[in-house]
Amino acid sequence: MKVTKEFLEQLKGECGASNCAWIQVKDIVLDPGLRKNCELNYCGEYGRTWVCPPHCGPIEECIQKVGQYEQAVIIQTISPLEDSYDFEGMEEAAVNFGKVLLNAVKVIRETAGDQDMLVLSAGGCHRCPTCAVKDNAPCRHPEEAFPSLESHGIFVSDLAAKAGLNYINGQNTVTYFGAVFM
């Protein structure tokens, strides 16, 4: 699938993203050391969902998976917050981002057809109130549960810069990123 500026604008409008961009995978720095942040459980999600480490696979396999693709469409949402302590607003923005990313994946799949894709999201999965991993049961929604960019060795701030997007978008905002690799 050839990604054009027109397609990115169409995608932005149809999925409700703040911005959409395109990047060649060869320009993305993949750092296995980033997985240490997951293992130290900085976000509190380590081992809690099927899409987070260690369940998403060894970092070497994750990096290899990303490297199999040529290009990625980057999806960004920017949401307002009441203040920098508005954790409820951040959670609402994360839920909204999940919906935007699902819409983007749907539009891209309709356009790209059967092309193989890898979808990476922001943070851990929050699709279900309690992940099936706790019961050692399979994921209930595997088509809607995506590993994080960081779990695959991608520094989001670097990805944003290389895609021409701002990582920080002003006071009292929260920004989320996802990527569809093709």
PDB file of C-alpha atoms in Angstrom:
ATOM      1  CA  MET A   1       0.000   0.000   0.000  1.00  0.00           C
ATOM      2  CA  LYS A   2       1.376   3.402  -0.968  1.00  0.00           C
ATOM      3  CA  VAL A   3       0.690   5.955   1.750  1.00  0.00           C
ATOM      4  CA  THR A   4      -0.003   9.440   0.374  1.00  0.00           C
ATOM      5  CA  LYS A   5      -0.551  12.798   2.043  1.00  0.00           C
ATOM      6  CA  GLU A   6      -4.154  12.644   0.836  1.00  0.00           C
ATOM      7  CA  PHE A   7      -4.639   9.229   2.447  1.00  0.00           C
ATOM      8  CA  LEU A   8      -3.221  10.499   5.755  1.00  0.00           C
ATOM      9  CA  GLU A   9      -5.642  13.450   5.724  1.00  0.00           C
ATOM     10  CA  GLN A  10      -8.545  11.125   4.896  1.00  0.00           C
ATOM     11  CA  LEU A  11      -7.466   8.744   7.667  1.00  0.00           C
ATOM     12  CA  LYS A  12      -7.183  11.596  10.167  1.00  0.00           C
ATOM     13  CA  GLY A  13     -10.737  12.697   9.390  1.00  0.00           C
ATOM     14  CA  GLU A  14     -12.285   9.236   9.342  1.00  0.00           C
ATOM     15  CA  CYS A  15     -10.703   7.889  12.521  1.00  0.00           C
ATOM     16  CA  GLY A  16     -10.779  11.082  14.595  1.00  0.00           C
ATOM     17  CA  ALA A  17      -7.019  11.413  15.112  1.00  0.00           C
ATOM     18  CA  SER A  18      -5.365  14.733  15.862  1.00  0.00           C
ATOM     19  CA  ASN A  19      -2.608  13.872  13.372  1.00  0.00           C
ATOM     20  CA  CYS A  20      -1.470  11.023  11.153  1.00  0.00           C
ATOM     21  CA  ALA A  21       2.017  10.661   9.700  1.00  0.00           C
ATOM     22  CA  TRP A  22       4.096   8.166   7.741  1.00  0.00           C
ATOM     23  CA  ILE A  23       7.599   6.876   8.392  1.00  0.00           C
ATOM     24  CA  GLN A  24       9.890   4.259   6.908  1.00  0.00           C
ATOM     25  CA  VAL A  25      10.674   1.512   9.417  1.00  0.00           C
ATOM     26  CA  LYS A  26      14.401   1.724   8.610  1.00  0.00           C
ATOM     27  CA  ASP A  27      14.337   5.216  10.171  1.00  0.00           C
ATOM     28  CA  ILE A  28      12.983   3.962  13.509  1.00  0.00           C
ATOM     29  CA  VAL A  29      15.526   3.277  16.245  1.00  0.00           C
ATOM     30  CA  LEU A  30      14.745  -0.065  17.904  1.00  0.00           C
ATOM     31  CA  ASP A  31      16.408  -0.311  21.321  1.00  0.00           C
ATOM     32  CA  PRO A  32      16.254  -3.592  23.261  1.00  0.00           C
ATOM     33  CA  GLY A  33      17.338  -1.702  26.399  1.00  0.00           C
ATOM     34  CA  LEU A  34      13.972   0.033  26.532  1.00  0.00           C
ATOM     35  CA  ARG A  35      12.408  -3.242  27.694  1.00  0.00           C
ATOM     36  CA  LYS A  36      14.161  -2.706  31.047  1.00  0.00           C
ATOM     37  CA  ASN A  37      11.561  -0.008  31.783  1.00  0.00           C
ATOM     38  CA  CYS A  38       8.860  -2.649  31.343  1.00  0.00           C
ATOM     39  CA  GLU A  39      10.698  -5.126  33.558  1.00  0.00           C
ATOM     40  CA  LEU A  40      11.054  -2.464  36.268  1.00  0.00           C
ATOM     41  CA  ASN A  41       7.266  -2.025  35.964  1.00  0.00           C
ATOM     42  CA  TYR A  42       7.379   1.769  35.643  1.00  0.00           C
ATOM     43  CA  CYS A  43       3.848   1.842  34.216  1.00  0.00           C
ATOM     44  CA  GLY A  44       2.428  -0.822  36.537  1.00  0.00           C
ATOM     45  CA  GLU A  45       1.338  -3.097  33.680  1.00  0.00           C
ATOM     46  CA  TYR A  46       4.176  -5.647  33.582  1.00  0.00           C
ATOM     47  CA  GLY A  47       2.669  -9.133  33.397  1.00  0.00           C
ATOM     48  CA  ARG A  48      -0.887  -7.832  33.852  1.00  0.00           C
ATOM     49  CA  THR A  49      -2.086  -8.201  30.239  1.00  0.00           C
ATOM     50  CA  TRP A  50      -1.403 -10.495  27.298  1.00  0.00           C
ATOM     51  CA  VAL A  51       0.007  -7.588  25.277  1.00  0.00           C
ATOM     52  CA  CYS A  52       2.575  -6.475  27.869  1.00  0.00           C
ATOM     53  CA  PRO A  53       5.908  -8.081  28.644  1.00  0.00           C
ATOM     54  CA  PRO A  54       6.694 -10.797  29.358  1.00  0.00           C
ATOM     55  CA  HIS A  55       3.599 -12.120  27.545  1.00  0.00           C
ATOM     56  CA  CYS A  56       4.160 -10.176  24.294  1.00  0.00           C
ATOM     57  CA  GLY A  57       7.385 -12.118  23.696  1.00  0.00           C
ATOM     58  CA  PRO A  58      11.129 -11.641  24.109  1.00  0.00           C
ATOM     59  CA  ILE A  59      12.397  -8.224  23.040  1.00  0.00           C
ATOM     60  CA  GLU A  60      14.567  -9.755  20.298  1.00  0.00           C
ATOM     61  CA  GLU A  61      11.470 -11.326  18.695  1.00  0.00           C
ATOM     62  CA  CYS A  62       9.488  -8.089  19.046  1.00  0.00           C
ATOM     63  CA  ILE A  63      12.250  -6.056  17.377  1.00  0.00           C
ATOM     64  CA  GLN A  64      12.568  -8.657  14.621  1.00  0.00           C
ATOM     65  CA  LYS A  65       8.800  -8.482  14.067  1.00  0.00           C
ATOM     66  CA  VAL A  66       8.908  -4.682  13.630  1.00  0.00           C
ATOM     67  CA  GLY A  67      11.885  -4.998  11.276  1.00  0.00           C
ATOM     68  CA  GLN A  68       9.894  -7.192   8.883  1.00  0.00           C
ATOM     69  CA  TYR A  69       7.827  -4.191   7.772  1.00  0.00           C
ATOM     70  CA  GLU A  70       8.782  -1.351   5.431  1.00  0.00           C
ATOM     71  CA  GLN A  71       6.566   1.492   6.589  1.00  0.00           C
ATOM     72  CA  ALA A  72       4.354   2.638   9.435  1.00  0.00           C
ATOM     73  CA  VAL A  73       1.418   4.993   9.750  1.00  0.00           C
ATOM     74  CA  ILE A  74       1.617   6.911  13.027  1.00  0.00           C
ATOM     75  CA  ILE A  75      -1.658   7.832  14.745  1.00  0.00           C
ATOM     76  CA  GLN A  76      -1.664  10.660  17.308  1.00  0.00           C
ATOM     77  CA  THR A  77      -4.339  12.080  19.598  1.00  0.00           C
ATOM     78  CA  ILE A  78      -3.944  15.261  21.625  1.00  0.00           C
ATOM     79  CA  SER A  79      -6.497  15.722  24.401  1.00  0.00           C
ATOM     80  CA  PRO A  80      -7.071  18.630  26.797  1.00  0.00           C
ATOM     81  CA  LEU A  81      -6.727  18.175  30.557  1.00  0.00           C
ATOM     82  CA  GLU A  82      -8.015  20.340  33.406  1.00  0.00           C
ATOM     83  CA  ASP A  83      -4.497  20.414  34.861  1.00  0.00           C
ATOM     84  CA  SER A  84      -1.375  18.270  35.012  1.00  0.00           C
ATOM     85  CA  TYR A  85      -2.933  16.146  37.800  1.00  0.00           C
ATOM     86  CA  ASP A  86      -6.098  15.302  35.843  1.00  0.00           C
ATOM     87  CA  PHE A  87      -5.603  11.531  35.923  1.00  0.00           C
ATOM     88  CA  GLU A  88      -9.280  10.922  35.141  1.00  0.00           C
ATOM     89  CA  GLY A  89      -8.893  13.072  32.025  1.00  0.00           C
ATOM     90  CA  MET A  90      -5.769  11.124  31.066  1.00  0.00           C
ATOM     91  CA  GLU A  91      -7.666   7.835  31.404  1.00  0.00           C
ATOM     92  CA  GLU A  92     -10.569   9.180  29.317  1.00  0.00           C
ATOM     93  CA  ALA A  93      -8.068  10.328  26.698  1.00  0.00           C
ATOM     94  CA  ALA A  94      -6.453   6.862  26.701  1.00  0.00           C
ATOM     95  CA  VAL A  95      -9.839   5.193  26.155  1.00  0.00           C
ATOM     96  CA  ASN A  96     -10.582   7.653  23.345  1.00  0.00           C
ATOM     97  CA  PHE A  97      -7.171   6.963  21.805  1.00  0.00           C
ATOM     98  CA  GLY A  98      -7.968   3.247  21.795  1.00  0.00           C
ATOM     99  CA  LYS A  99     -11.157   3.935  19.831  1.00  0.00           C
ATOM    100  CA  VAL A 100      -9.317   6.210  17.396  1.00  0.00           C
ATOM    101  CA  LEU A 101      -6.625   3.575  16.826  1.00  0.00           C
ATOM    102  CA  LEU A 102      -9.235   0.854  16.213  1.00  0.00           C
ATOM    103  CA  ASN A 103     -10.969   3.123  13.688  1.00  0.00           C
ATOM    104  CA  ALA A 104      -7.639   3.839  11.988  1.00  0.00           C
ATOM    105  CA  VAL A 105      -6.822   0.125  11.759  1.00  0.00           C
ATOM    106  CA  LYS A 106     -10.244  -0.512  10.206  1.00  0.00           C
ATOM    107  CA  VAL A 107      -9.742   2.205   7.565  1.00  0.00           C
ATOM    108  CA  ILE A 108      -6.203   1.040   6.777  1.00  0.00           C
ATOM    109  CA  ARG A 109      -7.329  -2.597   6.474  1.00  0.00           C
ATOM    110  CA  GLU A 110     -10.146  -1.576   4.109  1.00  0.00           C
ATOM    111  CA  THR A 111      -7.595   0.247   1.956  1.00  0.00           C
ATOM    112  CA  ALA A 112      -4.683  -2.206   2.190  1.00  0.00           C
ATOM    113  CA  GLY A 113      -6.712  -5.388   1.836  1.00  0.00           C
ATOM    114  CA  ASP A 114      -4.974  -8.556   3.014  1.00  0.00           C
ATOM    115  CA  GLN A 115      -1.613  -6.871   3.582  1.00  0.00           C
ATOM    116  CA  ASP A 116       0.093  -8.135   6.747  1.00  0.00           C
ATOM    117  CA  MET A 117       0.135  -5.546   9.549  1.00  0.00           C
ATOM    118  CA  LEU A 118       1.454  -5.096  13.051  1.00  0.00           C
ATOM    119  CA  VAL A 119      -0.387  -2.647  15.298  1.00  0.00           C
ATOM    120  CA  LEU A 120       1.345  -1.124  18.322  1.00  0.00           C
ATOM    121  CA  SER A 121      -0.394   1.176  20.758  1.00  0.00           C
ATOM    122  CA  ALA A 122       0.128   3.460  23.732  1.00  0.00           C
ATOM    123  CA  GLY A 123       0.734   1.687  27.023  1.00  0.00           C
ATOM    124  CA  GLY A 124      -0.930  -1.512  28.126  1.00  0.00           C
ATOM    125  CA  CYS A 125      -4.306  -2.832  27.031  1.00  0.00           C
ATOM    126  CA  HIS A 126      -7.383  -1.651  28.921  1.00  0.00           C
ATOM    127  CA  ARG A 127     -10.010  -3.302  26.709  1.00  0.00           C
ATOM    128  CA  CYS A 128     -11.350  -5.539  29.496  1.00  0.00           C
ATOM    129  CA  PRO A 129     -11.835  -4.645  33.177  1.00  0.00           C
ATOM    130  CA  THR A 130      -9.770  -7.727  34.074  1.00  0.00           C
ATOM    131  CA  CYS A 131      -7.428  -9.311  31.545  1.00  0.00           C
ATOM    132  CA  ALA A 132      -7.878 -13.019  30.868  1.00  0.00           C
ATOM    133  CA  VAL A 133      -4.149 -13.469  31.534  1.00  0.00           C
ATOM    134  CA  LYS A 134      -4.988 -13.522  35.259  1.00  0.00           C
ATOM    135  CA  ASP A 135      -6.969 -16.737  34.695  1.00  0.00           C
ATOM    136  CA  ASN A 136      -4.427 -18.065  32.187  1.00  0.00           C
ATOM    137  CA  ALA A 137      -7.210 -17.925  29.580  1.00  0.00           C
ATOM    138  CA  PRO A 138      -6.790 -16.680  25.996  1.00  0.00           C
ATOM    139  CA  CYS A 139      -7.318 -13.018  25.149  1.00  0.00           C
ATOM    140  CA  ARG A 140     -11.029 -12.259  24.740  1.00  0.00           C
ATOM    141  CA  HIS A 141     -10.458  -9.601  22.056  1.00  0.00           C
ATOM    142  CA  PRO A 142      -7.211 -10.384  20.185  1.00  0.00           C
ATOM    143  CA  GLU A 143      -8.200  -8.163  17.232  1.00  0.00           C
ATOM    144  CA  GLU A 144      -8.497  -5.174  19.583  1.00  0.00           C
ATOM    145  CA  ALA A 145      -5.580  -5.772  21.961  1.00  0.00           C
ATOM    146  CA  PHE A 146      -2.280  -4.265  20.824  1.00  0.00           C
ATOM    147  CA  PRO A 147       1.161  -4.305  22.475  1.00  0.00           C
ATOM    148  CA  SER A 148       2.787  -0.987  23.278  1.00  0.00           C
ATOM    149  CA  LEU A 149       5.375   0.745  21.141  1.00  0.00           C
ATOM    150  CA  GLU A 150       7.782   0.672  24.085  1.00  0.00           C
ATOM    151  CA  SER A 151       7.395  -3.092  24.584  1.00  0.00           C
ATOM    152  CA  HIS A 152       8.846  -3.465  21.078  1.00  0.00           C
ATOM    153  CA  GLY A 153      11.855  -1.240  21.782  1.00  0.00           C
ATOM    154  CA  ILE A 154      10.508   2.013  20.299  1.00  0.00           C
ATOM    155  CA  PHE A 155      11.161   5.356  22.033  1.00  0.00           C
ATOM    156  CA  VAL A 156       7.926   7.210  21.369  1.00  0.00           C
ATOM    157  CA  SER A 157       9.483  10.683  21.592  1.00  0.00           C
ATOM    158  CA  ASP A 158      12.053   9.720  18.947  1.00  0.00           C
ATOM    159  CA  LEU A 159       9.365   8.144  16.745  1.00  0.00           C
ATOM    160  CA  ALA A 160       7.263  11.303  16.976  1.00  0.00           C
ATOM    161  CA  ALA A 161      10.187  13.559  16.048  1.00  0.00           C
ATOM    162  CA  LYS A 162      11.175  11.421  13.065  1.00  0.00           C
ATOM    163  CA  ALA A 163       7.554  11.376  11.875  1.00  0.00           C
ATOM    164  CA  GLY A 164       7.362  15.180  12.151  1.00  0.00           C
ATOM    165  CA  LEU A 165       4.927  15.156  15.097  1.00  0.00           C
ATOM    166  CA  ASN A 166       5.202  16.924  18.440  1.00  0.00           C
ATOM    167  CA  TYR A 167       5.609  14.651  21.443  1.00  0.00           C
ATOM    168  CA  ILE A 168       4.672  17.428  23.868  1.00  0.00           C
ATOM    169  CA  ASN A 169       1.722  19.568  22.806  1.00  0.00           C
ATOM    170  CA  GLY A 170       1.407  22.272  25.415  1.00  0.00           C
ATOM    171  CA  GLN A 171       0.398  22.644  29.008  1.00  0.00           C
ATOM    172  CA  ASN A 172      -2.666  20.725  30.182  1.00  0.00           C
ATOM    173  CA  THR A 173      -2.688  18.253  27.306  1.00  0.00           C
ATOM    174  CA  VAL A 174      -1.953  14.557  27.003  1.00  0.00           C
ATOM    175  CA  THR A 175      -0.715  13.013  23.763  1.00  0.00           C
ATOM    176  CA  TYR A 176      -0.984   9.360  22.755  1.00  0.00           C
ATOM    177  CA  PHE A 177       0.651   7.546  19.837  1.00  0.00           C
ATOM    178  CA  GLY A 178       0.127   4.280  18.017  1.00  0.00           C
ATOM    179  CA  ALA A 179       1.526   2.812  14.815  1.00  0.00           C
ATOM    180  CA  VAL A 180       0.318   0.502  12.084  1.00  0.00           C
ATOM    181  CA  PHE A 181       3.273  -1.260  10.461  1.00  0.00           C
ATOM    182  CA  MET A 182       2.872  -2.524   6.893  1.00  0.00           C
TER     183      MET A 182
END
